[in-house]
Amino acid sequence: MSNSSAGRETWATRIGFILAAVGSAVGLGNIWRFPFQVGQNGGAAFVIMYLAFVVLIGFPAMMVEFVVGRKTGLNAVGGIREFAGGRWKYLGGLFVFIGFVILSYYSVVGGWVLRYVLGSATGRYMAQGPGEYFGQISVGMDALLAHAVFMLLVIGIVALGVKRGIEIAVKIMVPAIIAIFAVLAVYAFTLSGAGEAYSYYLSPDLGYLLDNWQSIVPAAAGQGFFTLSLGMGVMITYASYLSEDENLAIDGGTVVVFNTGISILTGLIVFPILFTAGVDPAAPGPGAIFVSVAEALGDLQFGRLIGVLFFTTVAIAALSSAISLIEVVVSYAIDEFGIARERATVFIGTAIFLLGAPVTIDIVMVDLYDIFAAQILLVLGGILLVTAVAWIYADKAIDELGKGVKSFSGLDKVWLWIVRIPVLVVLLVSLYLGIDGFIEFLQGDFAEFLNSL
Ligand code: PFF
């Protein structure tokens, strides 16, 4: 970053901004969450809905956050307060709450990834069997310790202010992910179950979609927001560093394309492996990526080395996303209460660790936090943001969107109306269905878990 004439830092290069935004977007959402959502929602029927959400809802919603960020030059909480003022300032409080909840279980899953870096190095999951290994490290003391280590890394990076280091790591990470994943996808292509997997993953069964749209729609909405880091102001913060000659739509489009590509590539690895091993893709749930990749690595020459590279890359991706999550909370504490960065980070990081601790009791706790956060909180955040920006302060938004654009020929109005009506309506329906699904989960799987205690 360099100092702009106004005295505030802006990204030194356009690529710096895109990398940071991609660093936030690409993470466990693509590599862990996406394949298990596909597995639980019937394969390609979900993929199609997810793609529709990313392009038709996520991309325009990302512009909403970009507009607020660049216009105000502030972080998530300050940005929405400055842009919309009045009661909308409480929306910032919701962002902070969402950041807390998401990072608390994100870190538990991040801890699993760290265990897989180790497990790849020692070859232990191959000896023990991929399913058993996941069962052991995903809950209990093992998981709690790894969760602590992951949070310590996040706290360390943010408190020491070495986020620049992470931005540089992202520069290496994105090509690394694509390269390693491409190798694994080619390997997966050679497997006997590949054909069956591709038809499951890529050729949508419209009948299934029609029968199950009530669970697929909120799942796709949740995944779309989660994966693009939308609904809690992260993209407001990043866009606050952008200069006015930047074309927001092109930058946003670049983020969306990279992010979606990595998710799709992940599926091309996971499903052929699961089908070849004869595993029902819905069965491993949140363990899908771990179990399937461990299975594959056992087969590969240099499997352990590839495993270390693979999971280290995933860990870096997870860290860069986690940093964007905690940053929303930390910058709020600094602005609001004038606390020093280090103190704020240690205090908040510890609180997030404690909130995440119960997640290590049982895998069903991951679902509890995750469904609540992605399908309810993020979608709610998105609805409120869109309402404030596109309905109440539309003039400002249109004005800001137009900066850095040579000729708009009316596209700005198209964007406005897409966001105002279809995006909002779809999000409202998704929220309703998401709440319904969450209640069903509470009465079903979760009640069962409570009874078993
Ligand atoms: N987008 C990140 C991922 O896909 O892993 C997770 C995330 C980061 C969600 C930041 C929400 C957020 F605000």
Coordinates of C-alpha atoms and ligand atoms in Angstrom, one line a residue:
M1 CA 0.0 0.0 0.0
S2 CA 1.1 3.5 -0.5
N3 CA -0.1 6.8 0.9
S4 CA -2.6 8.6 -1.3
S5 CA -2.9 12.4 -1.4
A6 CA -5.7 12.3 1.1
G7 CA -3.3 10.8 3.6
R8 CA -5.0 7.4 3.8
E9 CA -3.4 4.3 2.4
T10 CA -4.6 2.9 -0.9
W11 CA -3.5 -0.3 -2.6
A12 CA -0.2 0.3 -4.3
T13 CA -1.3 -1.9 -7.1
R14 CA -4.7 -3.0 -8.3
I15 CA -3.4 -6.6 -8.0
G16 CA -2.7 -5.9 -4.3
F17 CA -6.4 -5.3 -3.7
I18 CA -7.5 -8.3 -5.8
L19 CA -5.1 -10.6 -4.1
A20 CA -6.3 -9.5 -0.6
A21 CA -10.0 -9.9 -1.6
V22 CA -9.2 -13.3 -3.2
G23 CA -7.3 -14.2 -0.1
S24 CA -10.4 -13.5 2.0
A25 CA -12.7 -15.3 -0.4
V26 CA -10.7 -18.4 -1.1
G27 CA -10.5 -20.5 2.0
L28 CA -12.2 -23.4 3.7
G29 CA -15.4 -22.3 2.1
N30 CA -14.1 -23.5 -1.3
I31 CA -12.1 -26.5 -0.2
W32 CA -13.9 -27.8 2.8
R33 CA -17.5 -26.4 2.8
F34 CA -18.2 -26.6 -0.9
P35 CA -17.7 -30.3 -1.5
F36 CA -19.7 -31.3 1.6
Q37 CA -22.6 -29.0 0.7
V38 CA -22.6 -30.6 -2.8
G39 CA -22.6 -34.0 -1.2
Q40 CA -25.5 -33.1 1.1
N41 CA -27.6 -31.4 -1.5
G42 CA -27.7 -34.0 -4.3
G43 CA -24.6 -33.2 -6.4
A44 CA -25.0 -31.2 -9.6
A45 CA -28.5 -29.9 -8.7
F46 CA -26.8 -28.0 -6.0
V47 CA -23.8 -27.0 -8.2
I48 CA -26.1 -25.3 -10.7
M49 CA -28.0 -23.4 -8.0
Y50 CA -24.8 -22.4 -6.4
L51 CA -23.4 -21.0 -9.7
A52 CA -26.6 -19.1 -10.3
F53 CA -26.4 -17.6 -6.8
V54 CA -22.8 -16.6 -7.2
V55 CA -23.3 -14.8 -10.5
L56 CA -26.8 -13.4 -10.1
I57 CA -26.9 -12.6 -6.4
G58 CA -23.3 -12.8 -5.1
F59 CA -21.7 -10.6 -7.7
P60 CA -24.2 -7.7 -7.5
A61 CA -24.2 -8.0 -3.7
M62 CA -20.4 -7.7 -3.7
M63 CA -20.7 -4.4 -5.6
V64 CA -23.0 -3.2 -2.8
E65 CA -20.1 -3.7 -0.3
F66 CA -17.5 -2.3 -2.6
V67 CA -19.5 0.9 -3.1
V68 CA -19.8 1.4 0.7
G69 CA -16.1 0.7 1.3
R70 CA -14.7 3.0 -1.4
K71 CA -17.2 5.8 -0.8
T72 CA -16.4 6.0 2.9
G73 CA -12.9 4.8 3.0
L74 CA -13.7 3.0 6.3
N75 CA -13.9 -0.5 7.8
A76 CA -17.1 -2.5 7.9
V77 CA -18.6 -1.0 11.0
G78 CA -17.5 2.6 10.4
G79 CA -18.3 2.3 6.7
I80 CA -21.9 1.4 7.1
R81 CA -22.4 4.0 9.9
E82 CA -20.9 6.7 7.7
F83 CA -22.7 5.7 4.5
A84 CA -26.2 5.1 5.9
G85 CA -26.0 6.7 9.4
G86 CA -28.9 6.6 11.9
R87 CA -30.2 3.2 12.9
W88 CA -28.1 1.5 10.2
K89 CA -25.2 1.9 12.5
Y90 CA -26.4 -1.2 14.4
L91 CA -25.8 -3.2 11.3
G92 CA -22.2 -2.9 12.1
G93 CA -22.9 -4.6 15.4
L94 CA -24.4 -7.5 13.5
F95 CA -21.2 -7.7 11.3
V96 CA -19.1 -8.0 14.4
F97 CA -21.3 -10.7 15.9
I98 CA -21.2 -12.7 12.6
G99 CA -17.4 -12.4 12.6
F100 CA -17.3 -13.9 16.1
V101 CA -19.5 -16.8 15.3
I102 CA -17.9 -17.7 11.9
L103 CA -14.4 -17.5 13.1
S104 CA -15.1 -19.6 16.2
Y105 CA -15.9 -22.8 14.2
Y106 CA -13.8 -21.8 11.1
S107 CA -10.8 -22.1 13.4
V108 CA -11.8 -25.6 14.6
V109 CA -11.9 -26.7 10.9
G110 CA -8.6 -24.8 10.4
G111 CA -7.2 -26.9 13.2
W112 CA -8.2 -30.1 11.4
V113 CA -6.2 -28.8 8.4
L114 CA -3.2 -28.3 10.6
R115 CA -3.5 -31.9 11.9
Y116 CA -3.5 -33.1 8.3
V117 CA -0.3 -31.2 7.6
L118 CA 1.2 -33.2 10.4
G119 CA -0.6 -36.4 9.5
S120 CA 0.7 -36.2 5.9
A121 CA 4.3 -35.7 7.1
T122 CA 4.2 -38.7 9.4
G123 CA 1.9 -40.8 7.1
R124 CA -0.3 -41.6 10.0
Y125 CA -3.7 -41.3 8.3
M126 CA -2.6 -43.7 5.7
A127 CA -1.6 -46.2 8.3
Q128 CA -4.6 -45.7 10.4
G129 CA -7.2 -45.4 7.6
P130 CA -8.6 -42.1 6.4
G131 CA -12.0 -42.5 8.1
E132 CA -10.7 -43.4 11.5
Y133 CA -8.1 -40.7 11.4
F134 CA -10.6 -38.0 10.7
G135 CA -12.9 -39.4 13.4
Q136 CA -10.1 -39.1 15.9
I137 CA -8.7 -35.7 15.2
S138 CA -12.0 -33.9 14.4
V139 CA -13.3 -34.0 18.0
G140 CA -12.2 -34.0 21.6
M141 CA -8.8 -32.9 23.0
D142 CA -7.1 -33.3 19.7
A143 CA -9.4 -30.9 18.0
L144 CA -9.4 -28.5 20.9
L145 CA -5.6 -28.2 20.8
A146 CA -5.5 -27.8 17.1
H147 CA -8.2 -25.1 17.4
A148 CA -6.0 -23.3 19.9
V149 CA -3.0 -23.5 17.6
F150 CA -5.0 -22.1 14.7
M151 CA -6.3 -19.2 16.8
L152 CA -2.8 -18.5 18.1
L153 CA -1.6 -18.2 14.5
V154 CA -4.4 -15.8 13.6
I155 CA -3.8 -13.7 16.7
G156 CA 0.0 -13.6 16.1
I157 CA -0.3 -12.5 12.5
V158 CA -2.9 -9.8 13.3
A159 CA -1.3 -8.5 16.5
L160 CA 2.2 -8.3 15.0
G161 CA 0.7 -6.5 12.0
V162 CA 2.4 -8.8 9.6
K163 CA -0.7 -9.1 7.4
R164 CA 1.5 -7.8 4.6
G165 CA 3.3 -11.1 4.9
I166 CA 0.0 -12.9 4.4
E167 CA -0.7 -10.8 1.3
I168 CA 2.5 -11.9 -0.1
A169 CA 1.8 -15.5 0.8
V170 CA -1.5 -15.2 -1.0
K171 CA 0.3 -14.2 -4.1
I172 CA 2.1 -17.5 -4.0
M173 CA -0.8 -19.4 -2.7
V174 CA -3.3 -18.8 -5.5
P175 CA -1.1 -20.2 -8.2
A176 CA 0.0 -23.0 -5.8
I177 CA -3.5 -24.0 -5.1
I178 CA -4.4 -24.1 -8.8
A179 CA -1.2 -26.1 -9.6
I180 CA -1.5 -28.7 -6.8
F181 CA -5.3 -29.1 -7.3
A182 CA -4.8 -29.5 -11.1
V183 CA -2.4 -32.4 -10.4
L184 CA -4.9 -34.0 -8.0
A185 CA -7.7 -33.4 -10.5
V186 CA -5.8 -35.2 -13.2
Y187 CA -5.0 -38.0 -10.9
A188 CA -8.8 -38.2 -10.0
F189 CA -9.6 -38.3 -13.7
T190 CA -7.7 -41.5 -14.1
L191 CA -9.8 -43.3 -11.4
S192 CA -12.3 -45.9 -12.2
G193 CA -15.1 -44.0 -10.5
A194 CA -14.5 -40.8 -12.4
G195 CA -17.2 -41.2 -15.0
E196 CA -19.9 -41.8 -12.4
A197 CA -18.6 -39.0 -10.3
Y198 CA -18.7 -36.5 -13.1
S199 CA -22.2 -37.3 -14.0
Y200 CA -23.2 -36.9 -10.3
Y201 CA -21.2 -33.6 -10.0
L202 CA -21.8 -32.0 -13.3
S203 CA -25.0 -33.2 -14.8
P204 CA -27.9 -31.8 -12.9
D205 CA -31.0 -33.8 -12.3
L206 CA -33.7 -31.2 -12.7
G207 CA -36.3 -33.5 -11.1
Y208 CA -34.3 -33.6 -8.0
L209 CA -33.9 -29.9 -8.0
L210 CA -37.6 -29.3 -8.3
D211 CA -38.3 -31.8 -5.5
N212 CA -35.7 -30.4 -3.1
W213 CA -35.5 -26.7 -3.9
Q214 CA -36.6 -25.8 -0.4
S215 CA -33.4 -27.1 1.0
I216 CA -31.2 -26.4 -2.0
V217 CA -32.0 -22.7 -2.3
P218 CA -31.0 -21.7 1.3
A219 CA -27.9 -24.0 1.1
A220 CA -26.8 -22.3 -2.2
A221 CA -27.5 -18.8 -0.7
G222 CA -25.4 -19.6 2.4
Q223 CA -22.6 -21.1 0.3
G224 CA -22.6 -18.2 -2.1
F225 CA -22.3 -15.6 0.7
F226 CA -19.8 -17.7 2.7
T227 CA -17.5 -18.4 -0.1
L228 CA -17.5 -14.8 -1.4
S229 CA -17.0 -13.4 2.1
L230 CA -20.2 -11.4 1.8
G231 CA -22.9 -10.3 4.3
M232 CA -20.6 -9.2 7.1
G233 CA -18.7 -6.2 5.7
V234 CA -15.4 -7.8 4.9
M235 CA -15.5 -6.5 1.4
I236 CA -16.4 -3.1 2.7
T237 CA -13.1 -3.0 4.5
Y238 CA -11.1 -4.2 1.5
A239 CA -12.7 -1.8 -0.9
S240 CA -12.1 1.1 1.4
Y241 CA -8.5 1.1 0.2
L242 CA -9.4 1.4 -3.5
S243 CA -8.8 4.5 -5.5
E244 CA -11.5 6.2 -7.5
D245 CA -10.1 5.3 -10.9
E246 CA -10.6 1.6 -10.2
N247 CA -13.5 -0.2 -12.0
L248 CA -15.3 -2.0 -9.2
A249 CA -17.2 -4.4 -11.4
I250 CA -14.1 -5.7 -13.1
D251 CA -12.3 -6.2 -9.8
G252 CA -15.3 -7.9 -8.3
G253 CA -15.7 -10.1 -11.4
T254 CA -12.1 -11.2 -11.1
V255 CA -12.6 -12.2 -7.5
V256 CA -15.7 -14.2 -8.4
V257 CA -14.1 -16.0 -11.2
F258 CA -11.0 -17.1 -9.3
N259 CA -13.0 -18.1 -6.3
T260 CA -15.6 -20.1 -8.2
G261 CA -12.9 -21.8 -10.3
I262 CA -11.2 -23.1 -7.1
S263 CA -14.4 -24.5 -5.7
I264 CA -15.3 -26.3 -9.0
L265 CA -11.7 -27.7 -9.2
T266 CA -12.0 -29.0 -5.6
G267 CA -15.1 -31.0 -6.6
L268 CA -13.3 -32.5 -9.5
I269 CA -10.8 -34.0 -7.0
V270 CA -13.2 -35.1 -4.2
F271 CA -16.0 -36.8 -6.1
P272 CA -14.0 -39.2 -8.3
I273 CA -12.1 -40.3 -5.2
L274 CA -15.2 -40.9 -3.2
F275 CA -17.0 -42.7 -6.0
T276 CA -13.9 -44.9 -6.7
A277 CA -13.7 -45.8 -3.0
G278 CA -17.4 -46.7 -3.1
V279 CA -18.3 -44.0 -0.5
D280 CA -21.7 -42.3 -0.8
P281 CA -20.8 -38.6 -1.3
A282 CA -23.2 -37.5 1.3
A283 CA -21.9 -39.8 4.0
P284 CA -18.6 -38.1 5.1
G285 CA -20.4 -34.8 5.7
P286 CA -17.9 -32.2 6.9
G287 CA -15.2 -34.8 6.6
A288 CA -15.6 -35.2 2.8
I289 CA -12.4 -33.4 1.7
F290 CA -10.3 -34.8 4.4
V291 CA -11.3 -38.4 4.0
S292 CA -11.2 -38.4 0.2
V293 CA -7.9 -36.6 -0.2
A294 CA -6.3 -38.8 2.5
E295 CA -7.6 -41.8 0.6
A296 CA -6.0 -40.6 -2.7
L297 CA -2.7 -39.7 -1.1
G298 CA -2.3 -43.3 0.1
D299 CA -2.3 -44.3 -3.5
L300 CA 0.0 -41.8 -5.0
Q301 CA 3.7 -41.9 -5.4
F302 CA 5.1 -39.1 -3.2
G303 CA 1.7 -39.0 -1.5
R304 CA 3.1 -37.8 1.7
L305 CA 5.0 -34.9 0.1
I306 CA 1.9 -33.9 -2.0
G307 CA -0.1 -34.1 1.2
V308 CA 2.1 -31.7 3.1
L309 CA 2.0 -29.3 0.2
F310 CA -1.7 -29.7 -0.3
F311 CA -2.7 -29.2 3.4
T312 CA -0.1 -26.4 3.9
T313 CA -1.7 -24.5 1.0
V314 CA -5.1 -25.1 2.4
A315 CA -3.9 -23.8 5.8
I316 CA -2.6 -20.6 4.3
A317 CA -5.8 -20.1 2.4
A318 CA -7.7 -20.6 5.7
L319 CA -5.5 -18.2 7.6
S320 CA -5.9 -15.4 5.0
S321 CA -9.7 -15.8 5.3
A322 CA -9.6 -16.0 9.1
I323 CA -7.6 -12.8 9.2
S324 CA -10.3 -11.0 7.3
L325 CA -12.9 -12.3 9.7
I326 CA -11.1 -11.2 12.9
E327 CA -10.2 -7.9 11.3
V328 CA -13.8 -6.9 11.3
V329 CA -14.0 -7.3 15.0
V330 CA -10.6 -6.0 15.9
S331 CA -11.0 -2.8 13.8
Y332 CA -14.3 -2.2 15.5
A333 CA -12.8 -2.5 19.0
I334 CA -10.0 -0.2 18.0
D335 CA -12.3 2.5 16.5
E336 CA -15.0 2.2 19.1
F337 CA -13.1 1.8 22.3
G338 CA -9.8 3.1 21.4
I339 CA -8.0 -0.1 22.5
A340 CA -4.5 -0.8 21.2
R341 CA -4.3 -3.3 18.3
E342 CA -2.4 -6.0 20.2
R343 CA -4.6 -6.0 23.3
A344 CA -7.8 -6.0 21.2
T345 CA -6.5 -8.9 19.1
V346 CA -5.5 -11.0 22.1
F347 CA -8.7 -10.4 23.9
I348 CA -11.0 -10.9 21.0
G349 CA -9.0 -14.0 19.8
T350 CA -9.3 -15.6 23.2
A351 CA -13.1 -14.9 23.3
I352 CA -13.4 -16.5 19.8
F353 CA -11.4 -19.5 20.9
L354 CA -13.8 -20.0 23.9
L355 CA -16.9 -19.6 21.7
G356 CA -15.4 -22.3 19.4
A357 CA -14.4 -24.7 22.1
P358 CA -17.9 -26.4 22.3
V359 CA -17.6 -27.2 18.6
T360 CA -15.0 -29.8 19.4
I361 CA -17.5 -31.9 21.5
D362 CA -19.1 -33.5 18.5
I363 CA -19.3 -33.0 14.7
V364 CA -22.9 -32.1 14.9
M365 CA -21.8 -28.9 16.6
V366 CA -20.0 -27.9 13.4
D367 CA -23.4 -28.1 11.7
L368 CA -25.1 -26.1 14.4
Y369 CA -22.7 -23.2 14.1
D370 CA -22.4 -23.4 10.4
I371 CA -26.0 -23.6 9.4
F372 CA -26.8 -20.7 11.7
A373 CA -24.0 -18.6 10.5
A374 CA -24.1 -19.1 6.7
Q375 CA -27.8 -19.7 6.1
I376 CA -29.2 -17.2 8.6
L377 CA -26.6 -14.6 9.7
L378 CA -24.8 -13.9 6.5
V379 CA -28.0 -13.8 4.4
L380 CA -29.6 -11.5 7.0
G381 CA -26.5 -9.2 6.8
G382 CA -26.8 -9.2 3.0
I383 CA -30.5 -8.3 3.1
L384 CA -29.9 -5.4 5.5
L385 CA -26.9 -4.1 3.5
V386 CA -28.8 -4.3 0.2
T387 CA -31.8 -2.5 1.7
A388 CA -29.7 0.3 3.1
V389 CA -27.5 0.8 0.0
A390 CA -29.8 0.1 -2.9
W391 CA -33.1 1.4 -1.5
I392 CA -32.3 4.2 0.9
Y393 CA -29.0 5.6 -0.4
A394 CA -29.3 4.6 -4.0
D395 CA -28.0 8.0 -5.4
K396 CA -24.8 7.8 -3.5
A397 CA -24.3 4.2 -4.5
I398 CA -24.9 4.8 -8.2
D399 CA -22.6 7.8 -8.1
E400 CA -19.8 5.7 -6.5
L401 CA -20.2 2.8 -8.8
G402 CA -19.7 5.1 -11.8
K403 CA -16.3 6.3 -10.7
G404 CA -13.5 4.7 -12.6
V405 CA -15.8 3.6 -15.4
K406 CA -15.5 5.2 -18.8
S407 CA -19.0 4.6 -20.1
F408 CA -21.8 2.9 -18.3
S409 CA -24.5 3.0 -20.9
G410 CA -27.2 2.4 -18.3
L411 CA -25.6 -0.7 -16.7
D412 CA -25.6 1.1 -13.3
K413 CA -29.3 1.3 -13.4
V414 CA -29.6 -2.3 -14.3
W415 CA -27.4 -3.2 -11.4
L416 CA -29.5 -1.1 -9.0
W417 CA -32.8 -2.7 -10.1
I418 CA -31.3 -6.2 -10.0
V419 CA -30.2 -5.6 -6.5
R420 CA -33.4 -3.9 -5.4
I421 CA -35.9 -6.5 -6.5
P422 CA -34.6 -9.9 -7.6
V423 CA -31.6 -10.1 -5.3
L424 CA -33.6 -8.9 -2.3
V425 CA -36.6 -11.2 -3.0
V426 CA -34.4 -14.2 -3.4
L427 CA -32.5 -13.4 -0.2
L428 CA -35.7 -13.0 1.7
V429 CA -37.0 -16.3 0.5
S430 CA -33.6 -17.9 1.3
L431 CA -33.6 -16.5 4.8
Y432 CA -37.1 -17.8 5.4
L433 CA -36.2 -21.3 4.1
G434 CA -32.9 -21.1 6.0
I435 CA -34.7 -20.5 9.3
D436 CA -37.1 -23.2 8.6
G437 CA -34.2 -25.6 7.8
F438 CA -32.4 -24.6 11.0
I439 CA -35.4 -25.3 13.1
E440 CA -35.7 -28.7 11.4
F441 CA -32.1 -29.4 12.2
L442 CA -32.6 -28.4 15.9
Q443 CA -35.5 -30.7 16.2
G444 CA -33.9 -33.5 14.3
D445 CA -30.1 -34.2 14.3
F446 CA -29.4 -31.8 17.1
A447 CA -32.1 -33.0 19.4
E448 CA -30.9 -36.6 18.8
F449 CA -27.4 -35.5 19.8
L450 CA -28.7 -33.9 23.0
N451 CA -30.6 -37.0 23.9
S452 CA -27.5 -39.1 23.5
L453 CA -25.5 -37.0 26.0
Ligands
PFF1 N1 -14.8 -16.8 2.3 C1 -14.1 -17.5 3.3 C2 -14.0 -19.0 2.8 O1 -14.6 -19.3 1.8 O2 -13.3 -19.8 3.4 C3 -14.8 -17.5 4.6 C4 -15.3 -16.2 5.0 C5 -14.4 -15.1 5.2 C6 -16.6 -16.0 5.2 C7 -14.9 -13.9 5.5 C8 -17.1 -14.7 5.5 C9 -16.2 -13.7 5.6 F1 -16.7 -12.5 5.9

